[in-house]
PDB file of C-alpha atoms and ligand atoms in Angstrom:
ATOM      1  CA  MET A   1     -55.401 -10.292  43.113  1.00 86.00           C
ATOM      2  CA  ILE A   2     -53.164  -7.739  41.357  1.00 96.00           C
ATOM      3  CA  ASP A   3     -54.749  -7.337  38.074  1.00 97.00           C
ATOM      4  CA  LEU A   4     -52.394  -5.263  35.025  1.00 98.00           C
ATOM      5  CA  ARG A   5     -54.501  -6.077  32.807  1.00 97.00           C
ATOM      6  CA  SER A   6     -54.671  -2.758  30.951  1.00 95.00           C
ATOM      7  CA  LYS A   7     -50.709  -2.123  31.468  1.00 98.00           C
ATOM      8  CA  THR A   8     -47.555  -2.462  29.907  1.00 98.00           C
ATOM      9  CA  ALA A   9     -44.095  -3.181  31.057  1.00 98.00           C
ATOM     10  CA  LEU A  10     -40.459  -3.306  30.462  1.00 98.00           C
ATOM     11  CA  VAL A  11     -38.052  -5.316  32.591  1.00 99.00           C
ATOM     12  CA  THR A  12     -34.031  -5.121  31.552  1.00 98.00           C
ATOM     13  CA  GLY A  13     -32.370  -8.486  32.322  1.00 98.00           C
ATOM     14  CA  GLY A  14     -35.043 -10.634  31.754  1.00 98.00           C
ATOM     15  CA  GLY A  15     -33.737 -13.664  30.179  1.00 98.00           C
ATOM     16  CA  ARG A  16     -32.955 -15.051  32.886  1.00 96.00           C
ATOM     17  CA  GLY A  17     -32.876 -14.928  37.076  1.00 96.00           C
ATOM     18  CA  ILE A  18     -34.715 -12.223  38.681  1.00 98.00           C
ATOM     19  CA  GLY A  19     -35.655 -10.316  35.557  1.00 98.00           C
ATOM     20  CA  ARG A  20     -37.104 -13.559  34.404  1.00 98.00           C
ATOM     21  CA  GLU A  21     -39.494 -14.081  37.516  1.00 98.00           C
ATOM     22  CA  ILE A  22     -40.325 -10.442  37.536  1.00 98.00           C
ATOM     23  CA  ALA A  23     -41.779 -11.005  34.029  1.00 98.00           C
ATOM     24  CA  LEU A  24     -43.669 -13.844  34.631  1.00 98.00           C
ATOM     25  CA  ARG A  25     -45.313 -12.308  37.633  1.00 98.00           C
ATOM     26  CA  PHE A  26     -46.424  -9.059  35.568  1.00 98.00           C
ATOM     27  CA  ALA A  27     -47.788 -11.714  32.870  1.00 98.00           C
ATOM     28  CA  GLN A  28     -49.721 -13.915  35.313  1.00 98.00           C
ATOM     29  CA  ALA A  29     -51.381 -10.285  36.778  1.00 98.00           C
ATOM     30  CA  GLY A  30     -52.513  -9.725  32.711  1.00 98.00           C
ATOM     31  CA  CYS A  31     -49.675  -7.241  31.892  1.00 98.00           C
ATOM     32  CA  ALA A  32     -48.099  -6.940  28.334  1.00 98.00           C
ATOM     33  CA  VAL A  33     -44.348  -6.860  28.807  1.00 98.00           C
ATOM     34  CA  ALA A  34     -41.256  -6.152  26.969  1.00 98.00           C
ATOM     35  CA  VAL A  35     -38.609  -8.279  28.071  1.00 98.00           C
ATOM     36  CA  SER A  36     -35.351  -6.800  27.121  1.00 98.00           C
ATOM     37  CA  ASP A  37     -31.831  -8.372  27.551  1.00 98.00           C
ATOM     38  CA  ILE A  38     -28.049  -7.921  26.316  1.00 98.00           C
ATOM     39  CA  ASP A  39     -28.926 -12.016  24.571  1.00 97.00           C
ATOM     40  CA  VAL A  40     -31.693 -11.972  23.142  1.00 98.00           C
ATOM     41  CA  THR A  41     -32.107 -15.713  23.143  1.00 98.00           C
ATOM     42  CA  THR A  42     -33.240 -15.705  26.828  1.00 98.00           C
ATOM     43  CA  ALA A  43     -35.150 -12.983  26.104  1.00 98.00           C
ATOM     44  CA  GLN A  44     -36.865 -14.573  23.199  1.00 98.00           C
ATOM     45  CA  THR A  45     -37.254 -17.701  25.539  1.00 98.00           C
ATOM     46  CA  THR A  46     -39.009 -16.087  28.226  1.00 98.00           C
ATOM     47  CA  VAL A  47     -41.465 -14.017  26.042  1.00 98.00           C
ATOM     48  CA  LYS A  48     -42.043 -17.816  24.581  1.00 98.00           C
ATOM     49  CA  GLU A  49     -43.181 -18.388  28.538  1.00 98.00           C
ATOM     50  CA  LEU A  50     -45.473 -14.913  29.102  1.00 98.00           C
ATOM     51  CA  GLU A  51     -47.336 -15.742  25.809  1.00 98.00           C
ATOM     52  CA  ALA A  52     -48.066 -19.038  27.242  1.00 98.00           C
ATOM     53  CA  LEU A  53     -49.967 -16.907  29.966  1.00 98.00           C
ATOM     54  CA  GLY A  54     -51.917 -15.692  27.377  1.00 98.00           C
ATOM     55  CA  VAL A  55     -50.309 -11.542  27.433  1.00 98.00           C
ATOM     56  CA  ARG A  56     -48.441  -9.611  24.650  1.00 98.00           C
ATOM     57  CA  ALA A  57     -44.732  -9.919  25.124  1.00 98.00           C
ATOM     58  CA  VAL A  58     -41.823  -8.848  22.979  1.00 98.00           C
ATOM     59  CA  ALA A  59     -38.160  -9.716  23.235  1.00 98.00           C
ATOM     60  CA  LEU A  60     -35.590  -7.001  22.725  1.00 98.00           C
ATOM     61  CA  GLN A  61     -31.714  -6.689  22.292  1.00 98.00           C
ATOM     62  CA  ALA A  62     -30.014  -3.988  24.241  1.00 98.00           C
ATOM     63  CA  ASP A  63     -26.979  -3.624  26.408  1.00 98.00           C
ATOM     64  CA  VAL A  64     -28.519  -0.946  28.389  1.00 98.00           C
ATOM     65  CA  ALA A  65     -25.890   0.595  29.320  1.00 98.00           C
ATOM     66  CA  ASN A  66     -25.837   1.950  25.871  1.00 98.00           C
ATOM     67  CA  GLY A  67     -27.176   5.340  25.144  1.00 98.00           C
ATOM     68  CA  SER A  68     -28.245   4.367  21.166  1.00 98.00           C
ATOM     69  CA  ASP A  69     -29.547   1.125  22.104  1.00 98.00           C
ATOM     70  CA  VAL A  70     -31.581   2.141  24.881  1.00 98.00           C
ATOM     71  CA  GLU A  71     -33.193   5.216  22.821  1.00 98.00           C
ATOM     72  CA  ALA A  72     -33.962   2.011  19.638  1.00 98.00           C
ATOM     73  CA  MET A  73     -35.635  -0.154  22.712  1.00 98.00           C
ATOM     74  CA  PHE A  74     -37.737   2.353  23.727  1.00 98.00           C
ATOM     75  CA  LYS A  75     -38.949   3.098  20.403  1.00 98.00           C
ATOM     76  CA  SER A  76     -39.237  -0.583  19.650  1.00 98.00           C
ATOM     77  CA  ILE A  77     -41.429  -0.421  22.768  1.00 98.00           C
ATOM     78  CA  VAL A  78     -43.682   2.127  21.914  1.00 97.00           C
ATOM     79  CA  ALA A  79     -44.207   0.880  18.144  1.00 97.00           C
ATOM     80  CA  ALA A  80     -45.418  -2.743  20.225  1.00 97.00           C
ATOM     81  CA  PHE A  81     -47.471  -0.904  22.775  1.00 97.00           C
ATOM     82  CA  GLY A  82     -47.956   2.480  22.293  1.00 96.00           C
ATOM     83  CA  ALA A  83     -47.383   3.206  26.065  1.00 95.00           C
ATOM     84  CA  LEU A  84     -45.166   2.363  28.799  1.00 98.00           C
ATOM     85  CA  ASP A  85     -46.826   2.224  32.872  1.00 98.00           C
ATOM     86  CA  ILE A  86     -43.990   0.249  34.258  1.00 99.00           C
ATOM     87  CA  LEU A  87     -39.978  -0.044  34.096  1.00 99.00           C
ATOM     88  CA  VAL A  88     -38.162  -1.750  36.057  1.00 99.00           C
ATOM     89  CA  ASN A  89     -34.227  -1.145  36.278  1.00 99.00           C
ATOM     90  CA  ASN A  90     -33.278  -4.783  36.775  1.00 98.00           C
ATOM     91  CA  ALA A  91     -30.279  -5.816  34.760  1.00 98.00           C
ATOM     92  CA  GLY A  92     -26.923  -6.050  36.506  1.00 98.00           C
ATOM     93  CA  ILE A  93     -23.736  -7.654  36.700  1.00 97.00           C
ATOM     94  CA  THR A  94     -20.821  -7.977  39.024  1.00 96.00           C
ATOM     95  CA  ARG A  95     -16.941  -8.292  38.571  1.00 97.00           C
ATOM     96  CA  ASP A  96     -15.914  -8.843  42.191  1.00 96.00           C
ATOM     97  CA  GLY A  97     -12.147  -7.581  43.745  1.00 97.00           C
ATOM     98  CA  LEU A  98     -10.480  -6.262  46.380  1.00 98.00           C
ATOM     99  CA  LEU A  99     -10.017  -2.569  46.225  1.00 98.00           C
ATOM    100  CA  VAL A 100      -6.297  -2.748  46.090  1.00 98.00           C
ATOM    101  CA  ARG A 101      -6.313  -5.427  42.886  1.00 98.00           C
ATOM    102  CA  MET A 102      -9.550  -3.890  41.331  1.00 98.00           C
ATOM    103  CA  LYS A 103      -8.890  -2.461  37.475  1.00 98.00           C
ATOM    104  CA  GLU A 104     -10.390   0.588  36.656  1.00 98.00           C
ATOM    105  CA  GLU A 105     -12.407  -1.503  33.769  1.00 98.00           C
ATOM    106  CA  GLU A 106     -13.786  -3.372  36.309  1.00 98.00           C
ATOM    107  CA  TRP A 107     -15.139  -0.409  38.212  1.00 98.00           C
ATOM    108  CA  ASP A 108     -16.437   0.982  34.991  1.00 98.00           C
ATOM    109  CA  LEU A 109     -18.423  -1.572  33.538  1.00 98.00           C
ATOM    110  CA  VAL A 110     -20.250  -2.283  36.692  1.00 98.00           C
ATOM    111  CA  LEU A 111     -20.445   1.029  37.308  1.00 99.00           C
ATOM    112  CA  ARG A 112     -22.089   1.525  33.654  1.00 98.00           C
ATOM    113  CA  VAL A 113     -24.058  -1.238  33.609  1.00 98.00           C
ATOM    114  CA  ASN A 114     -25.785  -1.332  36.988  1.00 98.00           C
ATOM    115  CA  LEU A 115     -26.508   2.749  36.963  1.00 99.00           C
ATOM    116  CA  LYS A 116     -25.952   4.767  34.029  1.00 99.00           C
ATOM    117  CA  SER A 117     -28.164   1.937  32.459  1.00 99.00           C
ATOM    118  CA  ALA A 118     -31.098   3.364  35.503  1.00 99.00           C
ATOM    119  CA  PHE A 119     -30.118   7.188  34.370  1.00 99.00           C
ATOM    120  CA  LEU A 120     -30.534   5.902  30.568  1.00 99.00           C
ATOM    121  CA  CYS A 121     -33.604   4.170  31.002  1.00 99.00           C
ATOM    122  CA  SER A 122     -35.413   6.351  33.533  1.00 99.00           C
ATOM    123  CA  LYS A 123     -35.045   9.192  30.874  1.00 98.00           C
ATOM    124  CA  GLU A 124     -36.580   7.559  28.440  1.00 98.00           C
ATOM    125  CA  ALA A 125     -39.458   6.520  30.451  1.00 98.00           C
ATOM    126  CA  ALA A 126     -40.301   9.377  32.458  1.00 98.00           C
ATOM    127  CA  ARG A 127     -40.631  11.497  28.951  1.00 98.00           C
ATOM    128  CA  ILE A 128     -43.657   8.612  27.992  1.00 98.00           C
ATOM    129  CA  MET A 129     -45.248   8.599  31.766  1.00 98.00           C
ATOM    130  CA  MET A 130     -44.840  12.296  32.692  1.00 98.00           C
ATOM    131  CA  LYS A 131     -47.357  13.031  29.219  1.00 98.00           C
ATOM    132  CA  ALA A 132     -49.453  10.104  30.875  1.00 98.00           C
ATOM    133  CA  ARG A 133     -49.284  11.148  34.585  1.00 98.00           C
ATOM    134  CA  SER A 134     -48.807   8.042  35.917  1.00 98.00           C
ATOM    135  CA  GLY A 135     -46.381   5.792  35.803  1.00 98.00           C
ATOM    136  CA  ARG A 136     -43.918   3.366  37.932  1.00 98.00           C
ATOM    137  CA  ILE A 137     -40.549   2.796  38.296  1.00 99.00           C
ATOM    138  CA  ILE A 138     -38.668   0.107  40.019  1.00 99.00           C
ATOM    139  CA  ASN A 139     -34.990  -0.254  40.137  1.00 99.00           C
ATOM    140  CA  ILE A 140     -33.505  -3.765  41.465  1.00 99.00           C
ATOM    141  CA  ALA A 141     -30.934  -2.836  44.437  1.00 99.00           C
ATOM    142  CA  SER A 142     -29.366  -4.520  46.843  1.00 98.00           C
ATOM    143  CA  VAL A 143     -28.473  -4.967  50.641  1.00 98.00           C
ATOM    144  CA  VAL A 144     -24.587  -4.036  49.317  1.00 97.00           C
ATOM    145  CA  GLY A 145     -25.722  -0.554  48.594  1.00 98.00           C
ATOM    146  CA  ILE A 146     -26.714  -0.092  52.050  1.00 98.00           C
ATOM    147  CA  ASN A 147     -24.522  -1.808  54.266  1.00 97.00           C
ATOM    148  CA  GLY A 148     -21.072  -1.928  51.620  1.00 97.00           C
ATOM    149  CA  ASN A 149     -19.922  -5.640  51.151  1.00 94.00           C
ATOM    150  CA  PHE A 150     -16.260  -7.323  51.245  1.00 94.00           C
ATOM    151  CA  GLY A 151     -14.725  -7.393  47.779  1.00 96.00           C
ATOM    152  CA  GLN A 152     -17.741  -5.424  45.768  1.00 97.00           C
ATOM    153  CA  VAL A 153     -16.594  -1.410  46.043  1.00 98.00           C
ATOM    154  CA  ASN A 154     -17.981  -1.115  42.327  1.00 98.00           C
ATOM    155  CA  TYR A 155     -20.967  -3.242  43.120  1.00 98.00           C
ATOM    156  CA  ALA A 156     -22.126  -1.517  46.352  1.00 98.00           C
ATOM    157  CA  ALA A 157     -21.042   1.704  44.768  1.00 99.00           C
ATOM    158  CA  SER A 158     -23.226   1.445  41.763  1.00 99.00           C
ATOM    159  CA  LYS A 159     -26.692   0.022  44.583  1.00 99.00           C
ATOM    160  CA  ALA A 160     -25.880   2.926  46.440  1.00 99.00           C
ATOM    161  CA  GLY A 161     -25.578   4.986  43.518  1.00 99.00           C
ATOM    162  CA  LEU A 162     -29.220   3.566  42.142  1.00 98.00           C
ATOM    163  CA  ILE A 163     -30.779   3.977  45.585  1.00 99.00           C
ATOM    164  CA  GLY A 164     -29.487   7.866  45.359  1.00 99.00           C
ATOM    165  CA  LEU A 165     -30.954   8.157  42.002  1.00 99.00           C
ATOM    166  CA  THR A 166     -34.075   6.409  42.886  1.00 99.00           C
ATOM    167  CA  LYS A 167     -35.080   8.981  45.726  1.00 99.00           C
ATOM    168  CA  THR A 168     -34.196  12.084  43.564  1.00 99.00           C
ATOM    169  CA  VAL A 169     -36.050  11.023  40.438  1.00 99.00           C
ATOM    170  CA  ALA A 170     -38.990  10.104  43.399  1.00 99.00           C
ATOM    171  CA  ARG A 171     -39.174  13.850  44.102  1.00 98.00           C
ATOM    172  CA  GLU A 172     -38.832  15.088  40.050  1.00 98.00           C
ATOM    173  CA  LEU A 173     -41.739  13.184  39.137  1.00 98.00           C
ATOM    174  CA  ALA A 174     -44.173  12.862  42.184  1.00 98.00           C
ATOM    175  CA  SER A 175     -45.818  15.514  40.755  1.00 98.00           C
ATOM    176  CA  ARG A 176     -47.082  13.921  37.777  1.00 98.00           C
ATOM    177  CA  PHE A 177     -47.726  10.917  39.686  1.00 98.00           C
ATOM    178  CA  ILE A 178     -45.287   8.611  38.756  1.00 98.00           C
ATOM    179  CA  THR A 179     -43.880   6.912  41.975  1.00 99.00           C
ATOM    180  CA  VAL A 180     -39.761   5.599  41.874  1.00 99.00           C
ATOM    181  CA  ASN A 181     -38.723   2.978  44.396  1.00 99.00           C
ATOM    182  CA  ALA A 182     -36.085   0.534  44.902  1.00 99.00           C
ATOM    183  CA  VAL A 183     -36.259  -3.195  45.702  1.00 99.00           C
ATOM    184  CA  ALA A 184     -32.764  -4.084  47.650  1.00 98.00           C
ATOM    185  CA  PRO A 185     -32.826  -7.678  47.725  1.00 98.00           C
ATOM    186  CA  GLY A 186     -30.431  -9.474  50.417  1.00 97.00           C
ATOM    187  CA  PHE A 187     -28.544 -13.210  48.445  1.00 95.00           C
ATOM    188  CA  ILE A 188     -30.753 -14.623  46.233  1.00 96.00           C
ATOM    189  CA  ALA A 189     -30.351 -18.146  45.016  1.00 93.00           C
ATOM    190  CA  THR A 190     -29.751 -17.117  41.381  1.00 90.00           C
ATOM    191  CA  ALA A 191     -27.013 -17.261  38.841  1.00 87.00           C
ATOM    192  CA  MET A 192     -25.177 -14.340  40.308  1.00 83.00           C
ATOM    193  CA  THR A 193     -24.712 -15.820  43.227  1.00 86.00           C
ATOM    194  CA  ASP A 194     -24.336 -19.614  42.214  1.00 87.00           C
ATOM    195  CA  MET A 195     -20.728 -18.123  41.357  1.00 85.00           C
ATOM    196  CA  LEU A 196     -19.954 -17.623  44.902  1.00 85.00           C
ATOM    197  CA  PRO A 197     -17.984 -20.839  46.376  1.00 89.00           C
ATOM    198  CA  ASP A 198     -19.897 -23.001  48.876  1.00 90.00           C
ATOM    199  CA  ALA A 199     -17.982 -22.114  51.892  1.00 91.00           C
ATOM    200  CA  GLU A 200     -18.948 -18.454  50.731  1.00 85.00           C
ATOM    201  CA  LYS A 201     -22.190 -19.331  50.537  1.00 89.00           C
ATOM    202  CA  GLU A 202     -22.547 -21.301  53.876  1.00 91.00           C
ATOM    203  CA  LYS A 203     -20.932 -18.114  55.309  1.00 89.00           C
ATOM    204  CA  LEU A 204     -23.237 -15.976  54.159  1.00 88.00           C
ATOM    205  CA  VAL A 205     -26.521 -17.914  55.278  1.00 94.00           C
ATOM    206  CA  LYS A 206     -25.223 -17.992  58.789  1.00 94.00           C
ATOM    207  CA  ASN A 207     -25.240 -14.299  58.860  1.00 93.00           C
ATOM    208  CA  ILE A 208     -29.349 -14.019  57.715  1.00 97.00           C
ATOM    209  CA  PRO A 209     -31.449 -14.111  60.667  1.00 97.00           C
ATOM    210  CA  MET A 210     -33.756 -16.344  58.661  1.00 97.00           C
ATOM    211  CA  GLN A 211     -31.174 -18.431  57.835  1.00 96.00           C
ATOM    212  CA  LYS A 212     -31.412 -19.806  53.756  1.00 95.00           C
ATOM    213  CA  LEU A 213     -30.936 -17.378  50.814  1.00 95.00           C
ATOM    214  CA  GLY A 214     -34.351 -15.579  49.283  1.00 97.00           C
ATOM    215  CA  SER A 215     -35.702 -16.757  46.040  1.00 97.00           C
ATOM    216  CA  ALA A 216     -36.226 -14.724  42.628  1.00 98.00           C
ATOM    217  CA  ALA A 217     -39.839 -15.238  43.143  1.00 98.00           C
ATOM    218  CA  ASP A 218     -39.423 -13.459  47.013  1.00 98.00           C
ATOM    219  CA  VAL A 219     -37.964 -10.068  44.995  1.00 98.00           C
ATOM    220  CA  ALA A 220     -40.788 -10.429  41.812  1.00 98.00           C
ATOM    221  CA  ASN A 221     -43.809 -10.476  44.297  1.00 98.00           C
ATOM    222  CA  ALA A 222     -42.369  -7.239  46.026  1.00 98.00           C
ATOM    223  CA  VAL A 223     -41.889  -5.529  42.188  1.00 99.00           C
ATOM    224  CA  LEU A 224     -45.175  -6.619  41.882  1.00 98.00           C
ATOM    225  CA  PHE A 225     -46.405  -5.126  44.806  1.00 98.00           C
ATOM    226  CA  LEU A 226     -45.146  -1.847  43.797  1.00 98.00           C
ATOM    227  CA  ALA A 227     -46.332  -1.986  40.770  1.00 98.00           C
ATOM    228  CA  SER A 228     -49.644  -2.488  41.786  1.00 98.00           C
ATOM    229  CA  PRO A 229     -52.612   0.232  42.489  1.00 97.00           C
ATOM    230  CA  LEU A 230     -51.633  -0.940  45.708  1.00 98.00           C
ATOM    231  CA  ALA A 231     -48.538   0.479  46.112  1.00 98.00           C
ATOM    232  CA  GLU A 232     -50.204   3.985  44.559  1.00 97.00           C
ATOM    233  CA  TYR A 233     -48.957   6.247  47.402  1.00 98.00           C
ATOM    234  CA  ILE A 234     -45.252   5.051  48.309  1.00 98.00           C
ATOM    235  CA  THR A 235     -42.321   6.978  46.458  1.00 99.00           C
ATOM    236  CA  GLY A 236     -38.887   7.127  47.172  1.00 99.00           C
ATOM    237  CA  GLN A 237     -38.471   3.871  48.900  1.00 98.00           C
ATOM    238  CA  VAL A 238     -36.250   1.318  49.291  1.00 98.00           C
ATOM    239  CA  LEU A 239     -38.102  -2.332  50.354  1.00 98.00           C
ATOM    240  CA  THR A 240     -35.478  -4.957  51.425  1.00 98.00           C
ATOM    241  CA  VAL A 241     -36.367  -8.368  50.581  1.00 98.00           C
ATOM    242  CA  ASP A 242     -33.639 -10.005  52.096  1.00 98.00           C
ATOM    243  CA  GLY A 243     -34.972 -12.319  55.100  1.00 98.00           C
ATOM    244  CA  GLY A 244     -34.093 -10.214  57.655  1.00 98.00           C
ATOM    245  CA  LEU A 245     -30.106  -9.413  56.903  1.00 96.00           C
ATOM    246  CA  VAL A 246     -30.549  -5.432  57.128  1.00 96.00           C
ATOM    247  CA  MET A 247     -33.252  -4.468  59.759  1.00 95.00           C
TER     248      MET A 247
HETATM  249  P1  LIG B   1     -28.547 -12.774  36.404  1.00 52.03           P
HETATM  250  O1  LIG B   1     -29.087 -14.031  36.632  1.00 52.03           O
HETATM  251  O2  LIG B   1     -26.932 -12.312  36.190  1.00 52.03           O
HETATM  252  O3  LIG B   1     -29.486 -12.150  35.637  1.00 52.03           O
HETATM  253  C1  LIG B   1     -29.151 -10.563  35.086  1.00 52.03           C
HETATM  254  C2  LIG B   1     -29.150 -10.320  33.645  1.00 52.03           C
HETATM  255  O4  LIG B   1     -29.068  -9.184  32.887  1.00 52.03           O
HETATM  256  C3  LIG B   1     -28.662 -12.035  32.980  1.00 52.03           C
HETATM  257  O5  LIG B   1     -30.155 -11.918  31.976  1.00 52.03           O
HETATM  258  C4  LIG B   1     -27.541 -11.025  32.091  1.00 52.03           C
HETATM  259  O6  LIG B   1     -27.671 -11.174  30.446  1.00 52.03           O
HETATM  260  C5  LIG B   1     -28.416  -9.457  31.759  1.00 52.03           C
HETATM  261  N1  LIG B   1     -27.273  -8.256  31.728  1.00 52.03           N
HETATM  262  C6  LIG B   1     -26.172  -8.549  31.990  1.00 52.03           C
HETATM  263  N2  LIG B   1     -25.759  -7.335  31.577  1.00 52.03           N
HETATM  264  C7  LIG B   1     -26.467  -6.585  30.623  1.00 52.03           C
HETATM  265  C8  LIG B   1     -26.461  -5.555  29.852  1.00 52.03           C
HETATM  266  N3  LIG B   1     -25.418  -5.193  29.965  1.00 52.03           N
HETATM  267  N4  LIG B   1     -27.560  -5.170  29.571  1.00 52.03           N
HETATM  268  C9  LIG B   1     -28.651  -5.991  29.313  1.00 52.03           C
HETATM  269  N5  LIG B   1     -28.974  -6.735  30.077  1.00 52.03           N
HETATM  270  C10 LIG B   1     -27.770  -7.257  30.503  1.00 52.03           C
HETATM  271  O7  LIG B   1     -28.812 -11.724  37.680  1.00 52.03           O
HETATM  272  P2  LIG B   1     -29.902 -11.747  38.901  1.00 52.03           P
HETATM  273  O8  LIG B   1     -29.170 -12.085  40.336  1.00 52.03           O
HETATM  274  O9  LIG B   1     -31.182 -12.096  38.237  1.00 52.03           O
HETATM  275  O10 LIG B   1     -29.877 -10.459  39.117  1.00 52.03           O
HETATM  276  C11 LIG B   1     -30.790  -9.521  38.878  1.00 52.03           C
HETATM  277  C12 LIG B   1     -30.222  -8.259  39.804  1.00 52.03           C
HETATM  278  O11 LIG B   1     -30.760  -8.062  41.099  1.00 52.03           O
HETATM  279  C13 LIG B   1     -29.538  -7.228  39.177  1.00 52.03           C
HETATM  280  O12 LIG B   1     -29.384  -6.343  39.306  1.00 52.03           O
HETATM  281  C14 LIG B   1     -28.595  -7.967  40.086  1.00 52.03           C
HETATM  282  O13 LIG B   1     -27.504  -7.099  40.911  1.00 52.03           O
HETATM  283  C15 LIG B   1     -29.450  -7.556  41.402  1.00 52.03           C
HETATM  284  N6  LIG B   1     -29.395  -8.490  42.752  1.00 52.03           N
HETATM  285  C16 LIG B   1     -28.977  -9.780  42.577  1.00 52.03           C
HETATM  286  C17 LIG B   1     -28.865 -10.543  44.178  1.00 52.03           C
HETATM  287  C18 LIG B   1     -28.446 -12.053  43.982  1.00 52.03           C
HETATM  288  O14 LIG B   1     -28.732 -12.678  44.839  1.00 52.03           O
HETATM  289  N7  LIG B   1     -28.570 -12.746  42.985  1.00 52.03           N
HETATM  290  C19 LIG B   1     -28.791  -9.846  45.018  1.00 52.03           C
HETATM  291  C20 LIG B   1     -29.237  -8.808  45.172  1.00 52.03           C
HETATM  292  C21 LIG B   1     -29.346  -7.765  44.038  1.00 52.03           C
HETATM  293  P3  LIG B   1     -26.822 -12.348  30.401  1.00 52.03           P
HETATM  294  O15 LIG B   1     -27.233 -13.593  31.134  1.00 52.03           O
HETATM  295  O16 LIG B   1     -26.605 -12.607  28.648  1.00 52.03           O
HETATM  296  O17 LIG B   1     -25.221 -11.579  30.682  1.00 52.03           O
END
């Protein structure tokens, strides 16, 4: 049983999907959780679910690609909790298209939301965690950042960048006992994959050795492990949660 009762966490994009499930797992382990989302109403709904589990929780509105939003978000977390032990950089988006058709705005937006956000939030979290000489940063990457994917040049580049960021920040913060790891989900049943046409989904599933999509809970369990004392000596790693897609 993982016990996070004395800990505090921030989950970005926690209003729905994988982020919501991670926030729930943390709360089940007794952790106080700040849930941030660009749409605060979804974060508030998650917070109600967390409070029903008996933990402290706050909902925060923030566009994690925006530096002043991120700064304000961390000020609110320190005001609410006085500390931050665990950061999960989860918020992410897709704007798919072939390279030759992709608009510059689609490239920029995906890189800002998926990659710049992790730089901004990790920098703020590192300041708090370095003083505490402990902490966990977990970045939600994707198998697409390892293997590439047709029609996702912006998304794949952002997730590959996130893996490079993970390994670099892990090296910089290791001496302060802060671990930094990435979880790379394969194809997980959420609103993000619901957007795909059925024929596309069938094709995807055929390529997965386990022959099924993963669940948000599969990803959240891996994140909970990396956030827990069980993973104290693990840093700079990419844990794929993908039914065997990448091996
Ligand atoms: P999702 O259901 O679309 O949830 C993403 C959450 O992030 C939403 O609540 C969304 O808010 C929020 N968000 C979007 N832009 C934001 C911004 N600028 N600032 C703050 N919050 C923002 O996606 P998901 O499937 O749970 O994905 C979560 C993470 O896992 C992402 O990083 C994604 O790339 C990664 N991932 C997913 C899969 C998959 O198969 N689903 C596979 C590999 C990796 P709104 O709803 O208001 O837009």
